[in-house]
Amino acid sequence: MKLKVVLSIISALVVAWLILPTLVLVPISFSETASFNFPAKGFSLQWYENFFTDLTWVRSLLLSLQVGVLATIIATVTGTLAAFGLSKMRIRGRALFEGYLLTPMMIPGIVLAVGLYAVFLQFGLLGTVPGFVLAHTVLALPFVIVNVLTSLEGVDSRLELAAASLGANRTTTFFRIVLPLIAPGVGAGALFAFVTSFDEVIVSLFIQSPGLQTLPVKVFRSVTQDTDPTVAAVSVIVTVFSILAVSVAQLRFVNKKRQQV
């Protein structure tokens, strides 16, 4: 019993340690002064207004959303197919091949950024939307593969054999039998892919151009060059959006589980 209490206290402290720095940004985002003073002085919505009226911030937000959606779609489709293919492999090299696909998740971001910069420089992809989409897809792909592989482990292979015995081809079996069963894993992978793309800053710093910057890059530039509290407003908005997205995904997952029961 004492151990349980100690673990609960430690867990609460860890959660507080992770959340409190984020909560500090909330009052700063409503401050009247153009600084990061805490506690904040006065109350104003000017920094939120500045975010939605400043074209540089709006362009960065729209670019991040555009790249995030495109990278999520590509990573989800290719990652799901790759995971399905890996699940069917019965050769010794499967672990090596799987590790190769998950490499972007394991190597340092700066190493991947330098490599992508060198490749994109040769093909003229630096500072372009296709370049951002390709780079973010590489980063997001492992998250889709891991989630879909986990879901595929719970699928009974005899269901595919039963579908085949009834005349269904491989494509029909995949879309009518397998895909509905692994839909939660695909959805989770897509969510992680979007969050990974939307939050990416290291690789984006290497492939961005002065006229084409994602929101995280814009935030990084703003923090390093000035003390504009608009950054705090952006952080609060992104945090609220992330919480809502995860909450909606969790509610849908719980409701689907209840329907299956």
Coordinates of C-alpha atoms in Angstrom, one line a residue:
M1 CA 0.0 0.0 0.0
K2 CA 2.8 2.4 0.9
L3 CA 4.6 1.6 -2.4
K4 CA 1.4 2.4 -4.3
V5 CA 1.1 5.8 -2.6
V6 CA 4.8 6.6 -3.3
L7 CA 4.3 5.6 -7.0
S8 CA 1.2 7.8 -7.2
I9 CA 3.1 10.8 -5.7
I10 CA 6.0 10.3 -8.1
S11 CA 3.6 10.0 -11.1
A12 CA 1.8 13.2 -10.0
L13 CA 5.1 15.0 -9.7
V14 CA 6.2 13.9 -13.2
V15 CA 2.9 15.0 -14.7
A16 CA 3.2 18.4 -13.0
W17 CA 6.8 18.7 -14.2
L18 CA 5.6 18.1 -17.8
I19 CA 2.5 20.3 -17.6
L20 CA 3.5 23.3 -15.6
P21 CA 5.9 24.9 -18.1
T22 CA 3.1 24.8 -20.7
L23 CA 0.6 26.3 -18.3
V24 CA 3.0 29.2 -17.7
L25 CA 2.5 30.3 -21.3
V26 CA -1.2 30.8 -20.8
P27 CA -1.1 34.0 -18.7
I28 CA 1.9 35.2 -20.8
S29 CA -0.2 34.9 -24.0
F30 CA -2.8 37.3 -22.4
S31 CA -0.2 39.8 -21.2
E32 CA -0.4 43.5 -22.1
T33 CA 3.4 43.9 -22.2
A34 CA 5.6 42.9 -25.2
S35 CA 7.8 40.5 -23.2
F36 CA 7.8 37.1 -21.5
N37 CA 7.3 38.4 -18.0
F38 CA 5.8 36.1 -15.5
P39 CA 3.5 36.7 -13.8
A40 CA 1.9 38.6 -16.7
K41 CA 0.8 42.2 -16.3
G42 CA -2.7 43.2 -17.4
F43 CA -5.0 41.3 -19.8
S44 CA -5.1 41.6 -23.5
L45 CA -6.0 39.6 -26.6
Q46 CA -3.6 41.5 -28.8
W47 CA -1.2 38.6 -29.3
Y48 CA -3.9 36.3 -30.5
E49 CA -5.2 39.0 -32.8
N50 CA -1.6 39.5 -34.1
F51 CA -1.3 35.8 -34.8
F52 CA -4.5 35.7 -37.0
T53 CA -3.9 39.1 -38.7
D54 CA -0.1 38.9 -39.3
L55 CA 0.3 37.4 -42.8
T56 CA 3.7 35.8 -42.0
W57 CA 2.1 33.8 -39.1
V58 CA -0.9 32.9 -41.1
R59 CA 1.2 31.7 -44.1
S60 CA 3.3 29.6 -41.7
L61 CA 0.2 28.0 -40.1
L62 CA -1.4 27.3 -43.5
L63 CA 1.8 25.7 -44.8
S64 CA 2.1 23.5 -41.7
L65 CA -1.5 22.3 -42.1
Q66 CA -1.0 21.7 -45.9
V67 CA 2.2 19.8 -45.4
G68 CA 0.8 17.9 -42.4
V69 CA -2.3 16.7 -44.2
L70 CA -0.4 15.7 -47.4
A71 CA 2.4 14.0 -45.4
T72 CA -0.2 12.2 -43.2
I73 CA -2.1 10.9 -46.3
I74 CA 1.1 9.6 -48.0
A75 CA 2.6 8.2 -44.8
T76 CA -0.6 6.5 -43.8
V77 CA -1.2 4.8 -47.2
T78 CA 2.4 3.7 -47.7
G79 CA 3.0 2.8 -44.0
T80 CA -0.1 0.6 -43.9
L81 CA 0.9 -1.2 -47.1
A82 CA 4.4 -1.6 -45.8
A83 CA 3.3 -2.9 -42.5
F84 CA 0.9 -5.4 -44.2
G85 CA 3.8 -6.6 -46.4
L86 CA 6.1 -7.0 -43.4
S87 CA 3.5 -9.0 -41.5
K88 CA 3.4 -11.5 -44.5
M89 CA 7.2 -11.8 -44.8
R90 CA 8.5 -15.2 -43.6
I91 CA 12.2 -14.7 -44.4
R92 CA 15.2 -14.2 -42.2
G93 CA 15.8 -10.6 -43.4
R94 CA 12.5 -9.3 -42.1
A95 CA 13.9 -7.9 -38.9
L96 CA 16.6 -6.1 -40.9
F97 CA 14.1 -4.7 -43.4
E98 CA 11.8 -3.6 -40.6
G99 CA 14.7 -1.9 -38.8
Y100 CA 15.6 -0.1 -42.0
L101 CA 12.0 1.3 -42.4
L102 CA 12.1 2.4 -38.7
T103 CA 15.5 4.1 -39.1
P104 CA 14.1 7.7 -39.2
M105 CA 12.6 7.1 -35.7
M106 CA 15.9 6.0 -34.2
I107 CA 18.7 8.2 -35.7
P108 CA 19.2 11.8 -34.4
G109 CA 17.1 14.4 -36.2
I110 CA 20.2 16.5 -37.1
V111 CA 21.8 13.6 -38.9
L112 CA 18.6 13.1 -41.0
A113 CA 18.3 16.8 -41.6
V114 CA 21.9 17.0 -43.0
G115 CA 21.3 14.0 -45.2
L116 CA 18.0 15.4 -46.6
Y117 CA 19.5 18.8 -47.1
A118 CA 22.3 17.2 -49.3
V119 CA 19.8 15.2 -51.4
F120 CA 17.2 18.0 -51.7
L121 CA 20.0 20.4 -52.8
Q122 CA 20.8 18.3 -55.8
F123 CA 17.1 17.9 -56.8
G124 CA 16.1 21.5 -56.2
L125 CA 13.6 20.6 -53.4
L126 CA 14.9 23.1 -50.8
G127 CA 12.3 25.6 -49.8
T128 CA 9.4 23.9 -51.7
V129 CA 6.2 22.3 -50.6
P130 CA 7.0 19.0 -52.2
G131 CA 10.3 19.0 -50.3
F132 CA 8.6 19.6 -47.0
V133 CA 6.0 16.9 -47.7
L134 CA 8.7 14.3 -48.7
A135 CA 10.8 15.1 -45.6
H136 CA 7.9 15.0 -43.2
T137 CA 6.6 11.7 -44.8
V138 CA 10.0 10.1 -44.1
L139 CA 9.7 11.2 -40.5
A140 CA 6.1 10.1 -40.0
L141 CA 6.3 6.8 -41.8
P142 CA 7.8 4.8 -38.9
F143 CA 5.0 5.8 -36.6
V144 CA 2.4 4.5 -39.0
I145 CA 4.3 1.2 -39.5
V146 CA 4.6 0.6 -35.8
N147 CA 0.9 1.2 -35.0
V148 CA -0.3 -0.8 -37.9
L149 CA 2.0 -3.7 -37.2
T150 CA 0.8 -3.8 -33.6
S151 CA -2.8 -4.0 -34.9
L152 CA -2.0 -6.7 -37.4
E153 CA -0.7 -8.9 -34.7
G154 CA -4.2 -9.2 -33.3
V155 CA -5.8 -10.2 -36.6
D156 CA -6.5 -13.9 -37.0
S157 CA -5.0 -15.1 -40.2
R158 CA -7.7 -17.7 -40.5
L159 CA -10.2 -14.9 -41.4
E160 CA -8.2 -14.2 -44.6
L161 CA -8.2 -17.9 -45.4
A162 CA -11.9 -18.1 -44.9
A163 CA -12.5 -15.1 -47.2
A164 CA -10.3 -16.7 -49.8
S165 CA -12.2 -19.9 -49.6
L166 CA -15.4 -18.0 -50.3
G167 CA -13.9 -16.6 -53.5
A168 CA -12.5 -13.2 -52.4
N169 CA -9.3 -12.1 -54.0
R170 CA -6.4 -10.5 -52.0
T171 CA -7.6 -6.9 -52.7
T172 CA -11.1 -7.6 -51.5
T173 CA -9.9 -9.5 -48.5
F174 CA -7.7 -6.6 -47.5
F175 CA -10.3 -3.9 -47.8
R176 CA -13.3 -5.9 -46.6
I177 CA -11.7 -8.0 -43.8
V178 CA -8.2 -6.8 -42.7
L179 CA -8.6 -3.0 -43.0
P180 CA -11.7 -2.7 -40.8
L181 CA -10.0 -4.8 -38.2
I182 CA -6.8 -2.7 -38.1
A183 CA -8.6 0.7 -38.5
P184 CA -7.8 1.8 -34.9
G185 CA -4.1 1.2 -35.6
V186 CA -4.3 3.0 -38.9
G187 CA -6.1 5.9 -37.3
A188 CA -3.5 6.1 -34.5
G189 CA -0.7 6.0 -37.0
A190 CA -2.3 8.8 -39.0
L191 CA -2.7 10.9 -35.8
F192 CA 0.9 10.4 -34.8
A193 CA 2.0 11.2 -38.4
F194 CA 0.2 14.5 -38.4
V195 CA 1.5 15.5 -35.0
T196 CA 5.0 14.6 -36.1
S197 CA 4.8 16.6 -39.2
F198 CA 3.1 19.6 -37.6
D199 CA 5.6 19.7 -34.7
E200 CA 8.8 19.1 -36.8
V201 CA 11.4 21.8 -36.5
I202 CA 14.9 20.4 -37.0
V203 CA 14.6 19.0 -40.5
S204 CA 12.3 22.0 -41.5
L205 CA 15.1 24.4 -40.4
F206 CA 17.4 22.8 -43.0
I207 CA 15.0 22.7 -45.9
Q208 CA 13.1 26.0 -45.4
S209 CA 13.6 29.2 -47.3
P210 CA 13.0 32.8 -46.1
G211 CA 9.6 32.9 -47.9
L212 CA 8.5 29.4 -46.9
Q213 CA 8.6 28.5 -43.2
T214 CA 6.4 26.1 -41.3
L215 CA 4.9 27.2 -38.0
P216 CA 7.5 25.5 -35.7
V217 CA 10.3 27.2 -37.7
K218 CA 8.5 30.5 -37.5
V219 CA 8.2 30.0 -33.7
F220 CA 11.9 29.1 -33.4
R221 CA 12.9 32.1 -35.4
S222 CA 10.7 34.4 -33.3
V223 CA 12.0 33.1 -30.0
T224 CA 15.7 33.4 -31.0
Q225 CA 15.4 36.8 -32.6
D226 CA 12.9 38.8 -30.4
T227 CA 10.5 38.5 -27.4
D228 CA 7.2 38.6 -29.2
P229 CA 4.5 37.2 -26.9
T230 CA 2.7 36.1 -30.1
V231 CA 4.8 32.9 -29.7
A232 CA 3.0 32.2 -26.4
A233 CA -0.4 32.7 -28.1
V234 CA 0.6 30.3 -30.8
S235 CA 1.8 27.7 -28.3
V236 CA -1.5 27.9 -26.4
I237 CA -3.5 27.5 -29.6
V238 CA -1.4 24.5 -30.8
T239 CA -1.7 22.9 -27.3
V240 CA -5.4 23.2 -27.2
F241 CA -5.7 21.9 -30.7
S242 CA -3.5 18.9 -29.9
I243 CA -5.6 18.1 -26.7
L244 CA -8.8 18.3 -28.7
A245 CA -7.5 16.1 -31.5
V246 CA -6.2 13.4 -29.0
S247 CA -9.5 13.6 -27.0
V248 CA -11.6 13.2 -30.1
A249 CA -9.5 10.2 -31.3
Q250 CA -9.7 8.6 -27.8
L251 CA -13.5 9.1 -27.7
R252 CA -14.0 7.5 -31.1
F253 CA -11.8 4.6 -30.1
V254 CA -13.7 4.0 -26.9
N255 CA -17.1 4.3 -28.7
K256 CA -15.9 1.8 -31.3
K257 CA -14.8 -0.6 -28.6
R258 CA -18.2 -0.3 -26.9
Q259 CA -20.0 -1.0 -30.2
Q260 CA -17.9 -4.1 -30.8
V261 CA -18.7 -5.4 -27.3

